[in-house]
Coordinates of C-alpha atoms (C1' of nucleotides) in Angstrom, one line a residue:
Chain A
M27 CA 100.9 139.5 88.7
S28 CA 97.8 141.6 88.4
T29 CA 96.3 143.2 91.5
K30 CA 93.2 141.4 90.8
E31 CA 95.0 138.1 90.7
R32 CA 96.8 138.9 93.9
L33 CA 93.6 139.6 95.7
I34 CA 92.1 136.3 94.6
E35 CA 95.2 134.4 95.7
A36 CA 95.4 136.3 99.0
G37 CA 91.7 135.6 99.6
L38 CA 91.9 131.9 99.0
R39 CA 95.1 131.7 101.2
L40 CA 93.5 133.8 104.0
L41 CA 90.3 131.7 103.7
E42 CA 92.2 128.5 104.6
T43 CA 94.8 129.8 107.1
E44 CA 92.7 132.2 109.1
G45 CA 89.1 131.2 108.4
P46 CA 86.2 132.9 106.5
E47 CA 86.0 135.7 109.2
S48 CA 89.4 137.1 108.0
L49 CA 87.9 137.5 104.5
N50 CA 87.2 141.2 104.9
A51 CA 88.1 144.1 102.8
R52 CA 90.7 145.8 105.0
K53 CA 92.6 142.6 105.9
L54 CA 92.6 141.4 102.3
A55 CA 93.7 144.8 101.0
G56 CA 96.5 145.0 103.8
E57 CA 97.7 141.5 102.6
I58 CA 98.7 143.0 99.2
G59 CA 99.7 146.3 100.5
A60 CA 96.8 148.2 99.1
S61 CA 93.7 150.0 100.3
T62 CA 90.1 148.6 100.5
M63 CA 89.3 150.7 97.4
T64 CA 91.0 148.1 95.2
V65 CA 88.3 145.7 96.0
Y66 CA 85.7 148.0 94.5
T67 CA 87.7 148.9 91.5
H68 CA 88.3 145.2 90.6
F69 CA 85.4 143.4 91.8
G70 CA 82.6 146.0 92.5
G71 CA 82.5 145.1 96.2
M72 CA 83.0 142.2 98.5
T73 CA 80.3 140.2 96.9
G74 CA 82.0 140.3 93.5
L75 CA 85.2 139.2 95.1
Y76 CA 83.4 136.2 96.8
E77 CA 82.1 135.3 93.3
A78 CA 85.5 135.5 91.8
L79 CA 86.9 133.3 94.7
V80 CA 84.1 130.7 94.1
R81 CA 85.0 130.6 90.5
R82 CA 88.6 130.2 91.1
A83 CA 87.9 127.5 93.7
F84 CA 85.8 125.6 91.1
V85 CA 88.6 125.9 88.5
Q86 CA 91.0 124.4 91.1
F87 CA 88.4 121.7 91.6
G88 CA 87.9 120.9 88.1
D89 CA 91.6 120.7 87.5
A90 CA 92.1 118.3 90.4
L91 CA 89.3 116.1 89.1
A92 CA 90.5 116.3 85.4
A93 CA 94.1 115.3 86.4
L94 CA 93.0 111.8 87.1
D95 CA 94.0 109.2 84.8
R96 CA 91.4 107.4 82.7
T97 CA 91.8 103.5 82.8
D98 CA 89.8 100.8 81.0
D99 CA 87.8 100.4 84.2
P100 CA 85.2 103.2 84.1
V101 CA 83.8 102.3 87.5
A102 CA 87.2 102.3 89.1
D103 CA 87.5 105.8 87.4
L104 CA 84.3 106.9 89.0
L105 CA 85.4 105.8 92.4
A106 CA 88.7 107.5 92.0
L107 CA 86.9 110.6 91.0
G108 CA 85.0 110.3 94.3
M109 CA 88.0 109.9 96.4
T110 CA 89.6 112.9 94.8
Y111 CA 86.4 114.9 95.4
R112 CA 86.5 114.0 99.0
E113 CA 90.1 114.7 99.3
F114 CA 89.8 118.1 97.8
A115 CA 87.2 119.0 100.3
S116 CA 88.9 117.5 103.2
A117 CA 92.1 119.3 102.3
S118 CA 90.5 122.7 102.6
P119 CA 87.0 122.7 104.0
Q120 CA 86.6 126.4 104.1
R121 CA 87.1 126.6 100.3
Y122 CA 84.6 123.7 99.8
R123 CA 82.1 125.5 102.0
L124 CA 82.6 128.7 100.2
M125 CA 82.1 127.0 96.7
F126 CA 78.6 125.7 97.7
G127 CA 77.6 128.7 99.9
V128 CA 77.9 126.6 102.9
T129 CA 79.2 129.0 105.4
A130 CA 77.3 129.5 108.7
P131 CA 76.2 133.1 109.9
G132 CA 78.7 135.7 110.8
S133 CA 81.8 134.4 109.0
G134 CA 82.0 137.8 107.4
I135 CA 81.3 136.4 104.0
A136 CA 78.1 137.0 102.1
A137 CA 75.4 134.4 102.2
A138 CA 74.8 132.2 99.1
H139 CA 71.6 133.8 98.5
D140 CA 73.1 137.2 98.8
L141 CA 75.3 136.5 96.0
T142 CA 74.2 137.7 92.6
E143 CA 72.0 135.4 90.4
E144 CA 75.2 134.7 88.4
G145 CA 77.0 134.0 91.5
T146 CA 75.0 130.9 92.5
P147 CA 77.0 127.8 92.0
S148 CA 74.4 126.4 89.7
A149 CA 74.9 129.3 87.4
I150 CA 78.7 129.2 87.4
P151 CA 80.0 127.6 84.2
E152 CA 83.2 126.4 86.1
A153 CA 80.9 124.5 88.4
S154 CA 79.0 122.9 85.7
A155 CA 82.4 121.9 84.3
T156 CA 83.2 119.8 87.4
F157 CA 79.7 118.1 87.3
D158 CA 80.4 117.2 83.7
E159 CA 83.5 115.5 84.8
L160 CA 81.3 113.2 86.9
R161 CA 78.6 112.8 84.3
R162 CA 81.2 111.6 81.7
A163 CA 82.6 109.0 84.1
V164 CA 79.0 107.7 84.7
Q165 CA 78.5 107.8 80.9
R166 CA 81.6 105.6 80.4
S167 CA 80.3 103.2 83.0
L168 CA 77.0 103.0 81.2
D169 CA 78.6 102.5 77.9
A170 CA 80.8 99.7 79.3
G171 CA 77.6 98.0 80.4
R172 CA 78.7 98.1 84.0
I173 CA 75.6 99.9 85.1
R174 CA 72.0 100.2 83.9
G175 CA 70.1 103.2 83.1
D176 CA 69.3 105.7 80.4
D177 CA 70.0 109.0 82.0
A178 CA 73.7 109.6 82.8
V179 CA 72.8 113.1 84.3
A180 CA 70.3 111.6 86.8
I181 CA 72.7 108.9 87.8
A182 CA 75.5 111.4 88.2
G183 CA 73.2 113.5 90.4
Q184 CA 72.9 110.5 92.7
F185 CA 76.7 110.1 93.1
W186 CA 76.9 113.7 93.5
S187 CA 74.3 113.8 96.3
M188 CA 76.1 110.9 98.0
I189 CA 79.5 112.5 98.1
H190 CA 78.4 116.1 98.7
G191 CA 76.2 115.1 101.6
F192 CA 78.9 112.8 103.0
V193 CA 81.5 115.5 102.7
L194 CA 79.5 118.1 104.5
L195 CA 78.4 115.9 107.3
E196 CA 82.0 114.7 107.6
L197 CA 83.2 118.2 107.9
S198 CA 80.6 118.9 110.5
G199 CA 82.0 116.1 112.5
F200 CA 79.1 113.7 112.3
F201 CA 81.1 110.7 111.1
G202 CA 84.0 110.9 113.5
T203 CA 87.4 111.8 112.8
E204 CA 90.5 110.4 110.9
G205 CA 88.4 109.6 107.9
R206 CA 86.6 106.8 109.7
G207 CA 83.4 107.7 107.9
V208 CA 85.0 106.9 104.6
T209 CA 85.3 103.4 105.7
T210 CA 82.0 102.9 107.4
V211 CA 79.8 105.2 105.3
L212 CA 81.0 106.6 102.1
A213 CA 82.6 103.4 100.7
P214 CA 79.8 101.1 101.5
H215 CA 77.4 103.7 100.1
A216 CA 79.3 103.7 96.8
T217 CA 79.3 99.9 96.7
N218 CA 75.6 99.8 97.4
L219 CA 74.7 102.4 94.9
L220 CA 76.6 100.6 92.1
L221 CA 75.1 97.4 93.1
G222 CA 71.7 99.0 92.9
L223 CA 72.5 100.3 89.5
G224 CA 73.1 96.8 88.4
D225 CA 76.9 96.3 88.6
D226 CA 78.2 92.9 89.5
P227 CA 79.3 92.4 93.2
A228 CA 82.6 90.9 92.1
A229 CA 83.3 93.7 89.5
V230 CA 82.5 96.4 92.1
A231 CA 84.9 94.8 94.6
E232 CA 87.6 94.6 91.9
S233 CA 87.1 98.2 90.7
T234 CA 87.1 99.3 94.4
R235 CA 90.5 97.6 94.9
S236 CA 91.8 99.3 91.7
A237 CA 90.7 102.7 92.7
R238 CA 92.1 102.3 96.2
A239 CA 95.4 101.1 94.9
R240 CA 95.6 104.1 92.7
F241 CA 95.6 106.3 95.8
G242 CA 98.3 104.1 97.5
V243 CA 96.2 104.2 100.7
A244 CA 96.5 101.4 103.2
E245 CA 93.9 98.7 102.9
A246 CA 92.5 99.4 106.3
A247 CA 91.9 103.1 105.6
L248 CA 89.7 102.6 102.6
R249 CA 88.6 99.1 103.2
V250 CA 85.3 98.4 101.7
P251 CA 83.0 95.6 102.9
G252 CA 82.7 92.6 100.6
A253 CA 80.0 93.1 98.0
G254 CA 76.6 92.4 99.7
T255 CA 77.5 92.9 103.2
A256 CA 76.2 96.3 103.1
G257 CA 76.7 97.6 106.6
G258 CA 79.9 98.7 108.1
Chain B
M18 CA 55.9 134.3 126.9
S19 CA 59.4 135.1 128.0
T20 CA 61.6 137.6 126.3
K21 CA 63.9 134.7 125.4
E22 CA 61.3 132.8 123.8
R23 CA 60.0 135.8 121.9
L24 CA 63.5 136.4 120.6
I25 CA 63.8 132.9 119.3
E26 CA 60.5 132.9 117.6
A27 CA 61.1 136.4 116.0
G28 CA 64.4 135.1 114.9
L29 CA 63.1 132.0 113.2
R30 CA 60.3 134.1 111.6
L31 CA 62.6 136.8 110.4
L32 CA 64.9 134.2 109.0
E33 CA 62.4 132.8 106.7
T34 CA 60.4 135.8 105.7
E35 CA 63.4 138.3 105.2
G36 CA 66.4 136.0 104.9
P37 CA 69.5 135.6 107.1
E38 CA 70.7 139.2 106.6
S39 CA 67.8 140.4 108.7
L40 CA 68.9 138.3 111.6
N41 CA 70.8 141.2 113.3
A42 CA 70.6 142.4 116.8
R43 CA 68.9 145.6 116.1
K44 CA 66.2 144.4 113.9
L45 CA 65.5 141.4 116.1
A46 CA 65.2 143.6 119.2
G47 CA 63.0 146.0 117.3
E48 CA 60.7 143.1 116.3
I49 CA 59.9 142.6 120.1
G50 CA 59.9 146.1 121.0
A51 CA 63.3 145.9 123.0
S52 CA 66.8 147.0 122.8
T53 CA 69.7 145.2 121.5
M54 CA 70.8 144.7 125.1
T55 CA 68.3 141.9 125.5
V56 CA 70.3 139.8 123.1
Y57 CA 73.3 140.0 125.4
T58 CA 71.3 139.5 128.6
H59 CA 69.7 136.3 127.4
F60 CA 72.1 134.7 125.0
G61 CA 75.4 136.5 125.6
G62 CA 75.5 137.6 122.1
M63 CA 74.5 137.0 118.6
T64 CA 76.5 133.8 118.5
G65 CA 74.5 132.5 121.5
L66 CA 71.2 133.5 119.8
Y67 CA 72.3 131.6 116.6
E68 CA 72.9 128.5 118.8
A69 CA 69.6 128.8 120.3
L70 CA 67.9 129.1 116.9
V71 CA 69.7 126.0 115.7
R72 CA 68.6 124.1 118.7
R73 CA 65.1 125.1 118.3
A74 CA 65.1 124.3 114.6
F75 CA 66.4 120.9 115.3
V76 CA 63.6 120.4 117.9
Q77 CA 61.1 121.4 115.1
F78 CA 62.9 119.1 112.7
G79 CA 62.7 116.1 115.2
D80 CA 59.1 116.8 115.9
A81 CA 58.3 116.7 112.2
L82 CA 60.0 113.4 111.8
A83 CA 58.7 111.9 115.0
A84 CA 55.1 112.7 113.9
L85 CA 55.3 110.0 111.2
D86 CA 53.0 106.9 111.7
R87 CA 55.0 103.7 112.1
T88 CA 53.6 101.0 109.8
D89 CA 54.4 97.3 109.5
D90 CA 56.6 98.1 106.4
P91 CA 59.8 99.6 107.8
V92 CA 61.2 100.4 104.5
A93 CA 58.1 102.4 103.6
D94 CA 58.6 104.2 106.9
L95 CA 62.1 104.9 106.0
L96 CA 61.2 106.3 102.7
A97 CA 58.5 108.4 104.3
L98 CA 61.1 109.7 106.7
G99 CA 63.1 110.8 103.8
M100 CA 60.2 112.5 102.0
T101 CA 59.5 114.4 105.3
Y102 CA 63.1 115.3 105.7
R103 CA 63.1 116.8 102.2
E104 CA 59.9 118.6 102.7
F105 CA 61.1 120.2 106.0
A106 CA 64.2 121.5 104.3
S107 CA 62.2 122.6 101.1
A108 CA 59.6 124.3 103.3
S109 CA 62.2 126.6 104.8
P110 CA 65.5 126.5 103.2
Q111 CA 67.0 129.2 105.4
R112 CA 66.3 127.3 108.5
Y113 CA 67.7 124.1 107.1
R114 CA 70.9 126.0 106.1
L115 CA 71.2 127.5 109.5
M116 CA 70.9 124.2 111.2
F117 CA 73.8 122.7 109.3
G118 CA 75.9 125.8 109.5
V119 CA 75.2 126.1 105.9
T120 CA 74.6 129.7 105.4
A121 CA 77.1 131.3 103.0
P122 CA 79.5 134.0 104.1
G123 CA 78.3 137.5 105.1
S124 CA 74.8 136.5 105.6
G125 CA 75.1 138.2 108.9
I126 CA 74.8 134.9 110.8
A127 CA 77.9 133.4 112.4
A128 CA 80.0 130.9 110.6
A129 CA 79.5 127.3 111.9
H130 CA 83.1 127.2 112.8
D131 CA 82.6 130.3 114.8
L132 CA 80.1 128.8 117.0
T133 CA 81.1 127.3 120.2
E134 CA 82.3 123.7 120.3
E135 CA 79.0 123.0 121.8
G136 CA 77.1 124.8 119.0
T137 CA 78.4 122.6 116.4
P138 CA 75.5 120.4 115.0
S139 CA 77.3 117.2 115.9
A140 CA 77.5 118.3 119.4
I141 CA 73.9 119.3 119.7
P142 CA 71.8 116.8 121.4
E143 CA 68.7 117.9 119.5
A144 CA 70.5 117.1 116.3
S145 CA 71.6 113.6 117.4
A146 CA 68.0 113.0 118.2
T147 CA 66.9 113.5 114.7
F148 CA 69.6 111.2 113.4
D149 CA 68.5 108.6 115.8
E150 CA 65.0 108.7 114.3
L151 CA 66.7 107.7 111.1
R152 CA 68.9 105.0 112.8
R153 CA 65.8 103.4 114.4
A154 CA 64.1 103.3 111.0
V155 CA 67.1 101.6 109.6
Q156 CA 67.3 99.1 112.5
R157 CA 63.7 98.1 111.9
S158 CA 64.4 97.4 108.2
L159 CA 67.4 95.3 109.3
D160 CA 65.4 93.5 111.9
A161 CA 62.5 92.7 109.4
G162 CA 65.2 91.2 107.1
R163 CA 64.5 93.7 104.3
I164 CA 68.0 95.0 104.2
R165 CA 71.4 93.4 104.9
G166 CA 74.2 94.6 107.3
D167 CA 75.5 94.7 110.7
D168 CA 75.7 98.3 111.6
A169 CA 72.5 100.5 111.6
V170 CA 74.5 103.7 112.3
A171 CA 76.7 103.1 109.2
I172 CA 73.8 102.5 107.0
A173 CA 71.8 105.4 108.4
G174 CA 74.8 107.5 107.6
Q175 CA 74.4 106.5 104.0
F176 CA 70.7 107.5 103.8
W177 CA 71.6 110.6 105.5
S178 CA 74.4 111.6 103.1
M179 CA 72.0 110.8 100.4
I180 CA 69.3 113.1 101.4
H181 CA 71.4 115.8 102.9
G182 CA 73.6 116.0 99.8
F183 CA 70.4 116.0 97.6
V184 CA 68.5 118.7 99.5
L185 CA 71.6 121.1 99.5
L186 CA 72.2 120.6 95.9
E187 CA 68.5 121.0 95.1
L188 CA 68.4 124.3 97.2
S189 CA 71.3 125.5 95.2
G190 CA 69.3 124.9 92.1
F191 CA 71.4 122.2 90.6
F192 CA 68.4 119.9 90.0
G193 CA 66.2 122.2 88.4
T194 CA 62.9 123.5 89.9
E195 CA 59.5 122.1 90.8
G196 CA 60.9 119.2 92.6
R197 CA 61.9 117.6 89.5
G198 CA 65.1 116.4 91.1
V199 CA 63.0 114.3 93.5
T200 CA 61.9 112.2 90.5
T201 CA 64.9 112.0 88.6
V202 CA 67.6 111.9 91.3
L203 CA 66.3 111.3 94.9
A204 CA 63.8 108.6 94.4
P205 CA 65.9 106.4 92.1
H206 CA 68.8 107.0 94.5
A207 CA 66.8 105.6 97.5
T208 CA 65.7 102.6 95.3
N209 CA 69.2 101.9 94.3
L210 CA 70.6 102.2 97.7
L211 CA 68.0 99.9 99.1
L212 CA 68.6 97.3 96.2
G213 CA 72.4 97.6 97.0
L214 CA 71.5 96.9 100.6
G215 CA 69.9 93.6 99.6
D216 CA 66.2 94.5 99.6
D217 CA 63.9 92.8 97.0
P218 CA 63.2 95.0 93.8
A219 CA 59.5 94.1 94.1
A220 CA 59.4 94.9 97.8
V221 CA 61.2 98.2 97.1
A222 CA 58.7 99.2 94.5
E223 CA 55.8 98.3 96.9
S224 CA 57.3 100.2 99.9
T225 CA 57.8 103.2 97.6
R226 CA 54.1 103.1 96.5
S227 CA 53.1 102.8 100.1
A228 CA 55.3 105.7 101.3
R229 CA 54.2 107.8 98.2
A230 CA 50.5 107.2 98.9
R231 CA 51.0 108.3 102.5
F232 CA 51.8 111.7 101.2
G233 CA 48.9 111.9 98.8
V234 CA 51.3 112.9 96.1
A235 CA 50.4 112.4 92.5
E236 CA 52.1 109.3 90.9
A237 CA 53.8 111.5 88.5
A238 CA 55.5 113.8 91.0
L239 CA 57.2 111.1 93.0
R240 CA 57.2 108.4 90.4
V241 CA 59.9 105.9 90.9
P242 CA 61.4 104.0 88.1
G243 CA 60.8 100.3 88.1
A244 CA 63.2 98.4 90.2
G245 CA 66.4 97.8 88.3
T246 CA 65.9 100.6 85.7
A247 CA 68.2 102.6 87.8
G248 CA 68.5 105.8 85.6
G249 CA 65.5 108.2 85.4
Chain C
dG16 C1' 57.2 147.1 155.6
dA17 C1' 61.8 149.2 154.9
dG18 C1' 66.2 148.4 153.2
dC19 C1' 69.1 145.8 150.0
dG20 C1' 70.7 143.1 146.3
dT21 C1' 70.0 141.1 142.0
dC22 C1' 68.3 141.1 137.5
dG23 C1' 66.4 142.9 133.2
dC24 C1' 66.9 146.3 130.2
dA25 C1' 67.4 151.2 127.7
dT26 C1' 70.7 154.5 126.4
dA27 C1' 74.7 155.7 124.4
dA28 C1' 79.2 155.1 122.9
dC29 C1' 83.1 152.0 121.0
dT30 C1' 85.1 149.1 117.3
dG31 C1' 85.1 146.9 113.0
dT32 C1' 82.5 146.1 108.8
dG33 C1' 81.2 147.2 103.7
dT34 C1' 80.8 151.0 100.9
dT35 C1' 81.3 155.6 98.7
dA36 C1' 82.9 160.5 97.3
dT37 C1' 86.8 162.7 96.1
dG38 C1' 91.0 163.7 94.0
dA39 C1' 95.7 162.5 92.8
dA40 C1' 98.8 159.7 90.2
dT41 C1' 99.6 156.8 86.7
dA42 C1' 99.2 154.5 82.2
dC43 C1' 97.8 154.5 77.7
dC44 C1' 97.1 156.5 73.3
dA45 C1' 96.2 159.8 69.4
Chain D
dT29 C1' 103.0 166.1 73.9
dG30 C1' 98.5 166.5 75.5
dG31 C1' 94.1 164.2 76.7
dT32 C1' 91.6 160.6 78.6
dA33 C1' 90.8 156.6 81.2
dT34 C1' 92.2 153.7 84.8
dT35 C1' 93.9 152.7 89.3
dC36 C1' 94.0 153.6 93.9
dA37 C1' 94.8 156.2 98.6
dT38 C1' 92.4 159.1 101.7
dA39 C1' 88.7 160.0 104.4
dA40 C1' 84.1 159.8 105.6
dC41 C1' 79.5 157.4 106.1
dA42 C1' 76.0 153.9 107.6
dC43 C1' 75.4 150.0 109.9
dA44 C1' 76.9 145.7 112.1
dG45 C1' 78.2 143.5 117.0
dT46 C1' 79.4 144.7 121.4
dT47 C1' 80.0 146.9 126.0
dA48 C1' 79.8 150.5 130.0
dT49 C1' 76.6 152.7 132.6
dG50 C1' 72.7 153.6 135.1
dC51 C1' 67.8 153.2 136.2
dG52 C1' 64.0 150.7 137.9
dA53 C1' 61.4 146.6 139.2
dC54 C1' 61.3 142.5 141.8
dG55 C1' 62.4 139.3 145.6
dC56 C1' 64.7 138.5 149.8
dT57 C1' 65.8 139.5 154.6
dC58 C1' 65.1 141.3 159.1

DNA sequence: GAGCGTCGCATAACTGTGTTATGAATACCA
DNA sequence: TGGTATTCATAACACAGTTATGCGACGCTC
């Protein structure tokens, strides 16, 4: 494995196991038995390394989302996509925060706005690819006549706002622990959004059941209120 | 004005004018003509200073939200709250990122997870206060029979996820520039969520008009698709 | 009002960070 | 085989947060 590759893998590993403050040149280099100079040879500096980590993380993210089976219920697929999204972020919060430049001051990593223009998530092709996965699921739901609208990108943006906001607030501890927020906030939100987009209450309920079953999660954990009883 | 106060004000000012990387002890102390020692005398260190900045920012945030008039249309109030929320974040992105520990690595500020347990947003009373503003607006909409549900907190969480996610993605450049995302993504999302929560399409449209008018924004800028035409 | 303690703060030094200059070793290639 | 480019260790630099030290101003006590 190339030195470059080893640095990236060590970086992602260190990030998760010891937190962002451990993502520094000396520790990273020591991890692969090299000097700090290797960071500059291969990435031009710590900023370049961060960008490489972000890219790699988005690739992993895209793979996780793309690995989902596509069924004949596009809304269920969409919901499953959301569950996978949230699971990915939940599994390694630091990685998710890094991807969206969402690390607070002093972590030892560079600020999002410190990254190169090309390092900005919106300018990273790998990031666009993951969003495209979402867009396609929305398009299929449109094509199937499950939801109304003429702009899949705009609707995908709504789903993305929903889950991105939820995930970050959940990671910050605003929705309690043990995934309680998924039951009380995220699932009802998805239901309400689908209803607002014109899907049928019974169909939403069925798709939710289907998506939930695919994850083999206990009813209680991901229970969704009956369509129409919006609250929690 | 006390030295402590001057440090906080200089911190927030520097954050916005020169970015998070300028939020360092030496520059900050120089700004008020003092030595770096003052940071340690008053805040125990940079981490303590960051917490103070977060607290102050949340106070400003709460003030901005609380300054809104309360009308007899609770849903319009809710939407106006959302517009104000987004405006606050848009007006000073760095401050908003700081508040939610959402500064990318290396910015020179401490990572959210590096902050004291009491420094976490979810543990900051000032932050809870702003969320409470949202919760009350939701409760009034429930009381007025505009939306359905039995848990105002859960519903408020949905609105919060929506706008928090939107704001961060917008700041990262995912929704284009010039507030285009507000028209194509945020406004339709709010409409759809309200519809899913059981509000009447015509009522939603009217409340949206009302909230928009309150901001004196041109129709085009904050136009909301007719109720039911979810897309964009 | 003299003495004393506390507090705020400047100076200077220490550690750890990203970064760079330099030169050696290695790999590749004509 | 000789030349060139790449990789990387060493060592130093600038600048970050932090801390030890001491000085001076203020308030309290007698």
